[in-house]
Coordinates of C-alpha atoms and ligand atoms in Angstrom, one line a residue:
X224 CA 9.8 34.5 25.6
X225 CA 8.9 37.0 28.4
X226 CA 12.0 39.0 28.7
X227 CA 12.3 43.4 29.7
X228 CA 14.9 45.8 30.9
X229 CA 14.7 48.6 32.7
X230 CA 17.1 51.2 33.9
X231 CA 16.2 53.4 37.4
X232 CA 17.9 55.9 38.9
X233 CA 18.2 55.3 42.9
X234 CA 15.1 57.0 43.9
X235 CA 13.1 54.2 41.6
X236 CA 12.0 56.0 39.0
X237 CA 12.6 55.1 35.7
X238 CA 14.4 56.0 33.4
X239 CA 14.5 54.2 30.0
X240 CA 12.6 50.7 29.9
X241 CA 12.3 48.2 27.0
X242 CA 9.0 46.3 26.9
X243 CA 7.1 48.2 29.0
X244 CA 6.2 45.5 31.2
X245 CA 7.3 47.2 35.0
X246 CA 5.8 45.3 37.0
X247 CA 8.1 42.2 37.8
X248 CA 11.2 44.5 38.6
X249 CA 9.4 46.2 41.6
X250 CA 9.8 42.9 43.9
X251 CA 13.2 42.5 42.9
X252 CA 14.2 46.4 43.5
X253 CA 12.7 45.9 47.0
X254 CA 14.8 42.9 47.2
X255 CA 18.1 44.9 46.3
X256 CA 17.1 47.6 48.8
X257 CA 16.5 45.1 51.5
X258 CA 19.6 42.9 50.8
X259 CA 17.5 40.0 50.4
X260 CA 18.6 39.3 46.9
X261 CA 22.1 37.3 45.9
X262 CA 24.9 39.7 44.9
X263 CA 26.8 37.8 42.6
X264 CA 29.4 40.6 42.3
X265 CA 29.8 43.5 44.1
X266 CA 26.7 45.8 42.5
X267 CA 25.7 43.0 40.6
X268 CA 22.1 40.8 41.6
X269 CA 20.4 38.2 41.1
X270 CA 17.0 36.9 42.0
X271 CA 14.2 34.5 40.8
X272 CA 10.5 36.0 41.5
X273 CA 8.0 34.3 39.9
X274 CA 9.5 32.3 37.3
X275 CA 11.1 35.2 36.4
X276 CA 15.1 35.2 36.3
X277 CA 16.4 39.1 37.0
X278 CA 20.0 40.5 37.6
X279 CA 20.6 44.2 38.0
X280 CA 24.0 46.5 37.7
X281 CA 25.0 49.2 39.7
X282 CA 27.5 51.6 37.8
X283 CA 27.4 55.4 38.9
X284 CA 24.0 55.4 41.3
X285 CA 22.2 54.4 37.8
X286 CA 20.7 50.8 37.7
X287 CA 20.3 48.8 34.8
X288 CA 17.8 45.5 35.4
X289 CA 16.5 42.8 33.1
X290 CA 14.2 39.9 33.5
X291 CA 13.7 36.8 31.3
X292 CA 12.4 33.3 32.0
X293 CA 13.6 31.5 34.1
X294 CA 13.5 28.3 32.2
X295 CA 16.5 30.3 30.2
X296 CA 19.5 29.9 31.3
X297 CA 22.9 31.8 30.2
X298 CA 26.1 32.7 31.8
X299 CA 25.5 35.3 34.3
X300 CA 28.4 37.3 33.4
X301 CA 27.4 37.5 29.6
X302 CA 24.6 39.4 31.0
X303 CA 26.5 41.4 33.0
X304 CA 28.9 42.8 30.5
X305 CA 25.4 43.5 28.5
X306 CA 23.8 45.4 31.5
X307 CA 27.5 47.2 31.3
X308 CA 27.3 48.1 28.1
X309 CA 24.0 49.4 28.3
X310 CA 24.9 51.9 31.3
X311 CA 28.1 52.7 29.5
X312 CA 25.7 53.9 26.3
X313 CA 23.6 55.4 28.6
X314 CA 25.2 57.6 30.7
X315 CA 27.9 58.4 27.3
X316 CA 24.7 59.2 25.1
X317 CA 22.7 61.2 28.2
X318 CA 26.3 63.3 28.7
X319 CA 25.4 64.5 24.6
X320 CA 23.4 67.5 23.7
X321 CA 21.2 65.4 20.8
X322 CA 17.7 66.6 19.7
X323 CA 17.5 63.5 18.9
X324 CA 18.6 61.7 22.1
X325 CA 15.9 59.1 22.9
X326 CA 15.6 57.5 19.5
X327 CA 19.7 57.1 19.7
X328 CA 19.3 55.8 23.6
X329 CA 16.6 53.2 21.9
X330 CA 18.5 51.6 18.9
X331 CA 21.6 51.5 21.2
X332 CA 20.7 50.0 24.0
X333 CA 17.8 48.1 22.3
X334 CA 20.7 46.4 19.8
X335 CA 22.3 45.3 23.0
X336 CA 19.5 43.5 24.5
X337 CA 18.7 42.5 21.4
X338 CA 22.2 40.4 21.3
X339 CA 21.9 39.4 24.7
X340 CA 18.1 37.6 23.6
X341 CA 20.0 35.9 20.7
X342 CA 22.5 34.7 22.8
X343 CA 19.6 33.2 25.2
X344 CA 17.5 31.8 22.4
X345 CA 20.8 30.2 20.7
X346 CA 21.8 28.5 24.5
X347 CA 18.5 26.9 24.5
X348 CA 19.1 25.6 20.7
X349 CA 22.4 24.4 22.1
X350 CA 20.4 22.7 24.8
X351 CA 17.3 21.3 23.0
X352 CA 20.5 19.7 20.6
X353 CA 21.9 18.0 23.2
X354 CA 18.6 16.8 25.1
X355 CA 17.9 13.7 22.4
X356 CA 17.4 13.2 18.9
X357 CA 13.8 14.1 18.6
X358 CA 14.7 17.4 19.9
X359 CA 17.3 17.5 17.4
X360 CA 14.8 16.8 14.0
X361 CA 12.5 19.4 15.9
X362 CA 14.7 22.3 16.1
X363 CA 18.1 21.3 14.2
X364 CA 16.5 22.3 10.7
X365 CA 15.6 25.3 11.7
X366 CA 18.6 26.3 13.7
X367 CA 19.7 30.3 11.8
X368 CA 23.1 30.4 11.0
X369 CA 24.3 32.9 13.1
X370 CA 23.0 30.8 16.1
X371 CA 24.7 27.8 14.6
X372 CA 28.3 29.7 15.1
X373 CA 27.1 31.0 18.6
X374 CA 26.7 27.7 19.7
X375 CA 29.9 26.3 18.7
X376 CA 31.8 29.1 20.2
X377 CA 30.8 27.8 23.8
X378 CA 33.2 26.2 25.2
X379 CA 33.9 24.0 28.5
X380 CA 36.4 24.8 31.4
X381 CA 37.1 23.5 34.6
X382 CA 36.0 25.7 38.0
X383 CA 37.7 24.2 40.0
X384 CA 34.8 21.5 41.0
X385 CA 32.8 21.0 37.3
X386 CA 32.7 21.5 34.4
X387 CA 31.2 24.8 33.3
X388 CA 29.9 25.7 30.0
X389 CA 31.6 29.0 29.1
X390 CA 30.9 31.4 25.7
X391 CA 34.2 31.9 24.0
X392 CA 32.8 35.6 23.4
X393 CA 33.9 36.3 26.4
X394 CA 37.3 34.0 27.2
X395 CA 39.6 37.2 26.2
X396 CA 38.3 39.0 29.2
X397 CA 40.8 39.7 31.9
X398 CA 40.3 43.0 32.6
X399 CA 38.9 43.6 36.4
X400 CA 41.7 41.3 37.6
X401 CA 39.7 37.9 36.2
X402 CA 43.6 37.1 34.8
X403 CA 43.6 34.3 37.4
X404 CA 43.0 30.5 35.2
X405 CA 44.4 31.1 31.6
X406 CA 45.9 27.5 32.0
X407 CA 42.5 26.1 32.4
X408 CA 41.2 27.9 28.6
X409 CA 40.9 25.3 25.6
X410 CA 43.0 27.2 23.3
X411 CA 40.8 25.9 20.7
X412 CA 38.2 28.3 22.3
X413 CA 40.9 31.3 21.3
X414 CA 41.1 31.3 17.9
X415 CA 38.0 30.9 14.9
X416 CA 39.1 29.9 11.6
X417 CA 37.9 32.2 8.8
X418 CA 40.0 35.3 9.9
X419 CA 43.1 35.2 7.5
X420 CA 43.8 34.1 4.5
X421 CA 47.1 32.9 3.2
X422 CA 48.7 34.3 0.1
X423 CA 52.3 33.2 -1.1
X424 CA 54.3 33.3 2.6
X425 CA 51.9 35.7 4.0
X426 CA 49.1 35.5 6.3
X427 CA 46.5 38.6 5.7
X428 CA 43.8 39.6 7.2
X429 CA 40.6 39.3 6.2
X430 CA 38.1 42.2 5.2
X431 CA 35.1 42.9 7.9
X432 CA 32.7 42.2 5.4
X433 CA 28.9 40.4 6.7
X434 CA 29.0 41.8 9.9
X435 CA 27.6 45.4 9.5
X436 CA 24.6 43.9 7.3
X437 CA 23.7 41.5 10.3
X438 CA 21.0 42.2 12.6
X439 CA 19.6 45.7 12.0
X440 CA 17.5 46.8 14.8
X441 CA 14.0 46.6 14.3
X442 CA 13.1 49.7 14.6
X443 CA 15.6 51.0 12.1
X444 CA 13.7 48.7 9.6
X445 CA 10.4 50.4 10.1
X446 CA 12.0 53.9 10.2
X447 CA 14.0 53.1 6.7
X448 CA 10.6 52.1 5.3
X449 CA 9.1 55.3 6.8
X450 CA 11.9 57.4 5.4
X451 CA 12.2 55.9 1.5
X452 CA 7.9 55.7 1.8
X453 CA 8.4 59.3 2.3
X454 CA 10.9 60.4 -0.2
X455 CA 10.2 57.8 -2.8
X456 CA 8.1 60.5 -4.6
X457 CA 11.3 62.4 -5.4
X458 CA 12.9 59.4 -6.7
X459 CA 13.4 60.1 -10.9
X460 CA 12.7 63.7 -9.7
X461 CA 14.2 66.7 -9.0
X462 CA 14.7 66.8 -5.0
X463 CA 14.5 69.6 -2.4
X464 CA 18.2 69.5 -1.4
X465 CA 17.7 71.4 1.7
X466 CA 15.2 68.5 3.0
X467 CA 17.3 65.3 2.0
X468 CA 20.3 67.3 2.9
X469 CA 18.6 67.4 6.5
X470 CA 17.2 63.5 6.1
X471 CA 20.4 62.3 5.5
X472 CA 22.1 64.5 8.6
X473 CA 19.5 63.2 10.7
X474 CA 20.4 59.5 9.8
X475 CA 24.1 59.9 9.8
X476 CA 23.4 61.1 13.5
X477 CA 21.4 58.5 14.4
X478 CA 24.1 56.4 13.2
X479 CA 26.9 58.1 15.6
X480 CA 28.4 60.5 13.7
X481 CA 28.9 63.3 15.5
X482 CA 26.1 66.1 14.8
X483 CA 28.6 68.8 13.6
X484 CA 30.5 65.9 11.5
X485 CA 27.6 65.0 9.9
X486 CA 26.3 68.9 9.2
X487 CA 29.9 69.1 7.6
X488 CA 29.6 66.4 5.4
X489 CA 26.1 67.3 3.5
X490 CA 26.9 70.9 3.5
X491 CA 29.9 70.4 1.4
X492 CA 27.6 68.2 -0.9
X493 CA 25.3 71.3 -0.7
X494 CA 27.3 73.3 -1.8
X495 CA 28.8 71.3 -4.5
X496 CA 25.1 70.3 -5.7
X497 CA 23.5 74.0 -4.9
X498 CA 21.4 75.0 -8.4
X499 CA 21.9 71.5 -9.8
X500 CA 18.2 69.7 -11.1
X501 CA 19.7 66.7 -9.1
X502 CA 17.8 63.1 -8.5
X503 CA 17.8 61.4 -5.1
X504 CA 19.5 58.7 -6.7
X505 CA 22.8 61.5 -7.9
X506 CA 22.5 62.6 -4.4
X507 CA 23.3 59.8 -2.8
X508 CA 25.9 58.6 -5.4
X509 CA 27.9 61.9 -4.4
X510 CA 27.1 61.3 -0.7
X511 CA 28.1 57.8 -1.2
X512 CA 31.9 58.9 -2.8
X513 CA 32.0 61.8 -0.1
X514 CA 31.9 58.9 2.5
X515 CA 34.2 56.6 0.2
X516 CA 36.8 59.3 0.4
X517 CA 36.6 60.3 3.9
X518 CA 37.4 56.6 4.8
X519 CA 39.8 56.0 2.1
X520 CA 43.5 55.9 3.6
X521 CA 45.7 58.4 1.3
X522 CA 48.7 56.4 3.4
X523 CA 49.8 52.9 3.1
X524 CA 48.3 50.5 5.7
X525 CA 50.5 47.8 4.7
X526 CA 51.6 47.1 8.0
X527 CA 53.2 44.1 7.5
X528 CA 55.3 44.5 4.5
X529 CA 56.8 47.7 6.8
X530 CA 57.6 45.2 9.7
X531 CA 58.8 42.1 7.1
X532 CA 60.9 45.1 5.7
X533 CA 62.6 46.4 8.8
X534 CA 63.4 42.7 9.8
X535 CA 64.7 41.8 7.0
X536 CA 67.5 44.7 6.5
X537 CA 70.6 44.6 8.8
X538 CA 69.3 47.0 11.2
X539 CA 69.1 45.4 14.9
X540 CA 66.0 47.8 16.0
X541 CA 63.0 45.6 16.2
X542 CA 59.8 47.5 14.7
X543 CA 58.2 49.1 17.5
X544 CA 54.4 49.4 17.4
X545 CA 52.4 51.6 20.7
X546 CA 48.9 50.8 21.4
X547 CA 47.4 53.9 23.1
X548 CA 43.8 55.1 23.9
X549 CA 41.1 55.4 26.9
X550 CA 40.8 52.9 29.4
X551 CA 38.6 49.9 28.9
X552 CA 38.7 50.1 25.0
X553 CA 40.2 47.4 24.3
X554 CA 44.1 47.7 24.3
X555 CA 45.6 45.1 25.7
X556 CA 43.1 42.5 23.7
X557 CA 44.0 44.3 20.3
X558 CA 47.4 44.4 20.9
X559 CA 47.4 40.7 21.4
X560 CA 45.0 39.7 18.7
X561 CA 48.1 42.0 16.2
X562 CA 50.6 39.5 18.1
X563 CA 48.8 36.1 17.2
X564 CA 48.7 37.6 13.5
X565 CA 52.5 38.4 13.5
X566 CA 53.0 35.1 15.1
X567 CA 51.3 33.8 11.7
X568 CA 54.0 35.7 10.0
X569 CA 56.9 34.1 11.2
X570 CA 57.7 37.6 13.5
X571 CA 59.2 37.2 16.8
X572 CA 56.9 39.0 19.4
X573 CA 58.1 40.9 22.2
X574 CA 55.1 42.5 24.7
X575 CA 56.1 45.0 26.5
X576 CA 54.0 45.7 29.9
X577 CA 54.2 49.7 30.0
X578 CA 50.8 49.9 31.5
X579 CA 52.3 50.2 35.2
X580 CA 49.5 52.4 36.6
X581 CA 46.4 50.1 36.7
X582 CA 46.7 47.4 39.0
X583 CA 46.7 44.0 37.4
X584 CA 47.5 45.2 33.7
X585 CA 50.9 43.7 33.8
X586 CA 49.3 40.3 34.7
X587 CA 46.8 40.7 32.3
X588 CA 49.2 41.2 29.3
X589 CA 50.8 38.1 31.1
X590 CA 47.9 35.5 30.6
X591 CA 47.3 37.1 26.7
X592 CA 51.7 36.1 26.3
X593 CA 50.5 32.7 27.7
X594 CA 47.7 32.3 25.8
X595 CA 50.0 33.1 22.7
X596 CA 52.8 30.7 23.5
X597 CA 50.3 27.7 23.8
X598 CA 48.8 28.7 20.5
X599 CA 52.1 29.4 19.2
X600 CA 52.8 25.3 18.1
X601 CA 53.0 25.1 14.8
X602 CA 55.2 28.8 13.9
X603 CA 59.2 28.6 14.6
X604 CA 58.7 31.9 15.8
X605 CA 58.7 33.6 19.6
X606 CA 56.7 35.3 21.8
X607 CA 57.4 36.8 25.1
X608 CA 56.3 39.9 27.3
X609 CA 58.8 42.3 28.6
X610 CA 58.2 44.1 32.2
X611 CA 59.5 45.7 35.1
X612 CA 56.5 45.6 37.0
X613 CA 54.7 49.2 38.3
X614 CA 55.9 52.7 38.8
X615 CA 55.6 56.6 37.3
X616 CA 56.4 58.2 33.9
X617 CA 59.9 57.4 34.2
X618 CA 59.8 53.9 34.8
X619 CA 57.6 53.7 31.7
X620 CA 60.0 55.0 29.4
X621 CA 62.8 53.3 30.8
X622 CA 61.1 50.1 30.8
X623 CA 59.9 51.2 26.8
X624 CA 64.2 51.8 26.4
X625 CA 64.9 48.3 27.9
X626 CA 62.3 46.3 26.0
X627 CA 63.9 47.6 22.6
X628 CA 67.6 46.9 24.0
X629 CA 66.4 44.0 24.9
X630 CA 64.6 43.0 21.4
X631 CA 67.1 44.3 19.5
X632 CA 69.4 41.7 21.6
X633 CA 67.3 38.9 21.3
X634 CA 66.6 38.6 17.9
X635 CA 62.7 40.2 18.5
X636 CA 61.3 41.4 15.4
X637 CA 58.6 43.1 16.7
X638 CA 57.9 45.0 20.0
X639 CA 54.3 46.0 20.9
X640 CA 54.1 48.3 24.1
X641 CA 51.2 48.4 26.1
X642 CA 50.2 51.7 27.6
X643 CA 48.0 52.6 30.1
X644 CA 44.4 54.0 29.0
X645 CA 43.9 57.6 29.6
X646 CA 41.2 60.1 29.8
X647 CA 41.8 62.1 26.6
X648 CA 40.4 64.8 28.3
X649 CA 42.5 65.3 31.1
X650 CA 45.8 67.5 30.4
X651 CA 47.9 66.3 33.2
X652 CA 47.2 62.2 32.2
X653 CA 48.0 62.9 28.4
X654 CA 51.1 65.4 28.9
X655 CA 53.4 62.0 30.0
X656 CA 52.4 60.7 26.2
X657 CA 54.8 62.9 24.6
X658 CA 57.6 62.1 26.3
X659 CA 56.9 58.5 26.3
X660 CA 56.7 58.8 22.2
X661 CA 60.1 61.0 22.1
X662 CA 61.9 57.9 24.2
X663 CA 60.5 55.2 22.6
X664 CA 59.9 56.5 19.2
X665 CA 57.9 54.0 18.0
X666 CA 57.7 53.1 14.2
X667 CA 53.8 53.4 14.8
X668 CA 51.5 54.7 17.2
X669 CA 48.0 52.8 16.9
X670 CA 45.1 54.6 18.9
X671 CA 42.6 52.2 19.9
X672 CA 39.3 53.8 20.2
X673 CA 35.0 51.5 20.7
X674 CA 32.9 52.2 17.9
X675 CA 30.5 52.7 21.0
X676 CA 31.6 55.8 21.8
X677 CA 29.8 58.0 19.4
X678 CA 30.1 61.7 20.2
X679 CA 33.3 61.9 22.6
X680 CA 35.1 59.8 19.6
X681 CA 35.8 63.2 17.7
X682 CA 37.6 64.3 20.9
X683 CA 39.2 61.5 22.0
X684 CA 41.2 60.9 18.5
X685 CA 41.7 64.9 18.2
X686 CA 43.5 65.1 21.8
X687 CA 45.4 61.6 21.1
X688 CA 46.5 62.9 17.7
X689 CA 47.7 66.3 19.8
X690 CA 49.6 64.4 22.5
X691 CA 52.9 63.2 20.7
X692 CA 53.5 67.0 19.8
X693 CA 54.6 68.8 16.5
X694 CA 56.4 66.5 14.8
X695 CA 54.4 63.5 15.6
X696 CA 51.2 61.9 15.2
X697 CA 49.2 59.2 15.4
X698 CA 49.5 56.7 12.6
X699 CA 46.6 54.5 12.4
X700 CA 43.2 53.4 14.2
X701 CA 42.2 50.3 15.0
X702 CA 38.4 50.4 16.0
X703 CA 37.3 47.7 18.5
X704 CA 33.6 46.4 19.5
X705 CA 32.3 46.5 16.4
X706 CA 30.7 43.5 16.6
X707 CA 28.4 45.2 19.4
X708 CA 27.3 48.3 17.2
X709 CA 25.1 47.0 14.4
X710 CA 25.5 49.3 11.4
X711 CA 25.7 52.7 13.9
X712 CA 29.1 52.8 12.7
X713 CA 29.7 56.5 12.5
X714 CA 32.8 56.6 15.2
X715 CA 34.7 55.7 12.5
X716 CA 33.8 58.8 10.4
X717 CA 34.2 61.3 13.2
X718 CA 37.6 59.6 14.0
X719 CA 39.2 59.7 10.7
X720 CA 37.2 62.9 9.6
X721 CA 39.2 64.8 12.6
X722 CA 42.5 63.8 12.3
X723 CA 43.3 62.2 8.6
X724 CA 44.3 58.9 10.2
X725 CA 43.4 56.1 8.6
X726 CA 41.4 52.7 10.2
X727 CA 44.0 50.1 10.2
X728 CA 42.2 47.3 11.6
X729 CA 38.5 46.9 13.6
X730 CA 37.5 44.8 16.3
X731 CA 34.8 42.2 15.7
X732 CA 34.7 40.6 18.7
X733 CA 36.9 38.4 21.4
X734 CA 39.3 36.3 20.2
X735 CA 42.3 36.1 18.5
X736 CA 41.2 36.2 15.5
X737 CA 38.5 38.6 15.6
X738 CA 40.4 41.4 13.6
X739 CA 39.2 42.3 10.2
X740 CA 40.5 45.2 7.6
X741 CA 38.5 47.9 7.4
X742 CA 35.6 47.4 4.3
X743 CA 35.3 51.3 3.1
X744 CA 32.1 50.2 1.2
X745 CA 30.7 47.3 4.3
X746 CA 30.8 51.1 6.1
X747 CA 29.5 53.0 3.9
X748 CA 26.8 50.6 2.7
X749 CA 25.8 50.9 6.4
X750 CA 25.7 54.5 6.7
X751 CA 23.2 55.2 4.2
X752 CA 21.0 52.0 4.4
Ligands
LIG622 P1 42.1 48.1 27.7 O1 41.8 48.5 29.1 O2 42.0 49.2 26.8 O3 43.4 47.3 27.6 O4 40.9 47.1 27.4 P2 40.9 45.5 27.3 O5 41.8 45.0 26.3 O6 41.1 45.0 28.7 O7 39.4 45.2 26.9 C1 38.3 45.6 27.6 C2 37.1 44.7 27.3 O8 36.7 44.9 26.0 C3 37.4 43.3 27.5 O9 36.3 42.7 28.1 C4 37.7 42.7 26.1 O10 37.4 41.4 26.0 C5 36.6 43.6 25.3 N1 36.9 43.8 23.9 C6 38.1 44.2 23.3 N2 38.0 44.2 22.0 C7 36.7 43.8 21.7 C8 36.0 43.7 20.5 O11 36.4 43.9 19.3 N3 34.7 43.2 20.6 C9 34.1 43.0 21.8 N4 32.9 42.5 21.8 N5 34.8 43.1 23.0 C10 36.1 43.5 22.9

């Protein structure tokens, strides 16, 4: 399959390109300056030149481009939220001051055209399947597994006119105001099955377990093979702790934990192992319990005993949970994927809508409520959102203060409270956090933070943490995308290495369901493969 991406700044020239193969994205840039091509979205082309299928994204005067056959076919805006992505790591991973920079750029965004390939390659399985039994003998044997659960994930809805195939990765999307035709989703298409497991009354939550060993980018392979080809001498023997000590910063870098995270963590080994005759094998035991214990919550993450608790004692104060975190992380989806899980639980759900900044997050919350209810058939339990449409720092907490009244009232069990995302960053944004935390004084305060973000993550959960003042922190994470990071899972070091909070829960994707405990070893496993 002929397939490349490119990213250009707007003079044309380039500036990152995977495949090396230029040439068919110079017709279709003149075509985007000329305005001959089809804009499917505003900043967002299309164009078929030569056989060749190419859409380009516009975000911050940087362009992002990619060609592929054009006998492939996939939902256009699967490839759009994958051009996103890749400007998103781009211009995040450009804004750091790596060394090693380019080779981060590469495995990131590489990883995420990657996926996007897959997902082309498993749309024409899905379609040499349908198109007759001889297809089927040809290619069903051979069909990979992960391809096989790709496939079933799409999912048809009605446009209006036709039917149109949709990929359920992507039915939990309303943000940008797409909140319009939740009554036309399958709810089938919500939900997978092999996220909980029941035990006695409960449903759990399963443990994110095969998705960090999944598709390691290529080039990691080669580089691992390069690095243990390297050191493999040492192995049995005495090392040179400086040099591994620097291997393995490297690598955890690489991986996206912050450079002065990672220099922490192997010069406290240093300097526990300095004058040891120590193996490579002992030194990456200790790194491997160093890691262990950084992830390891010293604090219960029982969650739902704490709510089943509080529910079950005379008190009439629903448990009240707070999602916070920067915008776009994925708040609102989280928030609703805890809901469905309490839902399992027999808990009586109350939303509350206290994002009234951004335009169209109240609606958005809305179609995730209605979502809920019409997966909500088979529980005796409730769910329902709470709002008071938009309006300033006041009318958040006094909406918060109504929606726990009105809980409390209503025999709620639970109330989670959407806020809106902030840049952790800017004083004057996160100053309003505080006294939303001393109003509402929620029973927890999650932080919702991408395992995409890499760098800024140390930050970002450092100024969160700081934002409910003295006497108040956050209380756990819950680390979304993870599903679109491979094993460059080092966010979730730098976030629980700055701040002591533990990972609650991580995001694996799109639907309901697509919440998984944190695995300390599935992360640590990945860190120093
Ligand atoms: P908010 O602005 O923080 O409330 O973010 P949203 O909940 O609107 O999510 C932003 C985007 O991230 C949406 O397209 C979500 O479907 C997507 N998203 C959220 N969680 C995950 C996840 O775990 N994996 C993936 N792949 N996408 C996610």
């Amino acid at each position: 399959m002929s397939q490349s991406l490119v990213i250009f700044a707007p003079s044309g020239s380039v500036l990152y390109k995977y495949n090396n193969k230029l040439s068919p994205f110079n017709d279709f840039i003149s075509e985007i300056v000329n305005g001959t091509c089809t804009e499917l979205e505003p900043d967002f082309f299309t164009s078929t030149i030569n056989q060749k299928r190419l859409y380009c994204l516009k975000r911050k005067n940087t362009y992002a481009a990619i060609y592929f056959d054009a006998v492939s076919t996939l939902d256009s805006d699967k490839i759009k939220s994958c051009l996103v992505d890749v400007l998103k790591i781009y211009l995040k991973v450009t804004e750091e001051e790596l060394s090693d920079r380019s080779e981060k750029l590469q495995k990131l965004i590489d990883y995420q055209f990657n996926q996007l390939m897959k997902l082309l390659q498993a749309a024409k399985v899905a379609q040499s399947l349908e198109s007759g039994p001889e297809s089927k003998t040809n290619s069903g044997t051979s069909t990979p597994k992960k391809v096989q659960s790709q496939t079933k994930k799409t999912m048809r809805k009605w446009d209006g006119n036709q039917m149109v195939e949709v990929n359920a990765n992507e039915v939990l999307d309303y943000s940008e105001g797409k909140a319009g035709d939740d009554s036309a989703i399958n709810t089938d298409s919500l939900v997978s099955g092999d996220a909980f497991s029941q035990q006695d009354d409960l449903v759990l939550v399963n443990e994110l377990n095969d998705i960090l060993d999944e598709d390691v980018p290529s080039d990691e392979v080669s580089k691992k093979s390069g690095f243990f080809g390297k050191i493999s001498s040492y192995f049995g023997g005495p090392i040179d702790l400086d040099e591994v000590s620097k291997t393995f910063t490297d690598q955890f870098i690489s991986k996206n934990i912050a450079p002065a995270t990672a220099k922490t963590i192997t010069d406290k080994l240093n300097h526990e192992l300095k004058g040891k005759k120590i193996t490579l094998k002992d030194y990456k035991r200790a790194l491997t319990v160093e890691l262990t214990k950084i992830l390891t919550p010293n604090v219960s993450t029982d969650l739902l005993y704490d709510v089943k608790r509080n529910s079950s004692t005379s008190n009439s104060r629903p448990y009240v949970i707070s999602v916070v975190g920067v915008n776009g992380v994925g708040k609102s989806t989280n928030l609703a994927k805890l809901a469905y899980w309490f839902l399992q639980n027999n808990l009586n759900v109350l939303i509350c809508a206290c994002d009234t900044f951004r335009s169209g997050a109240v609606e958005q919350l809305k179609v995730h409520v209605n979502n809920l209810k019409r997966l909500n058939t088979t529980t005796n339990t409730k769910i329902d959102i709470f709002e008071k449409g938009y309006g300033g720092g006041d009318h958040v907490v006094a909406t918060a203060k109504l929606a726990i009244e009105f809980a409390g009232a209503e025999g709620f069990d639970i109330v989670l409270i959407d806020t809106a995302g902030r840049t952790h960053s800017n004083a004057k944004l996160m100053a309003p956090l505080k006294k939303f935390g001393d109003a509402a004084n929620p029973n927890k305060i999650i932080m919702v933070g991408e395992a995409l973000v890499g760098t800024d993550s140390v930050e970002q959960a450092v100024n969160f943490n700081n934002a409910f003042g003295n006497r108040r922190s956050l209380d756990f994470f819950i680390i979304s995308k993870v599903d679109t990071v491979g094993d460059l899972v080092g966010s979730m070091i730098n976030m629980v290495m700055a701040t002591k909070v533990p990972i609650l829960f991580v995001g694996t994707g799109q639907v309901y369901t697509d919440i998984k405990r944190l695995s300390v070893k599935s992360v640590v496993d990945a860190l120093m493969r």
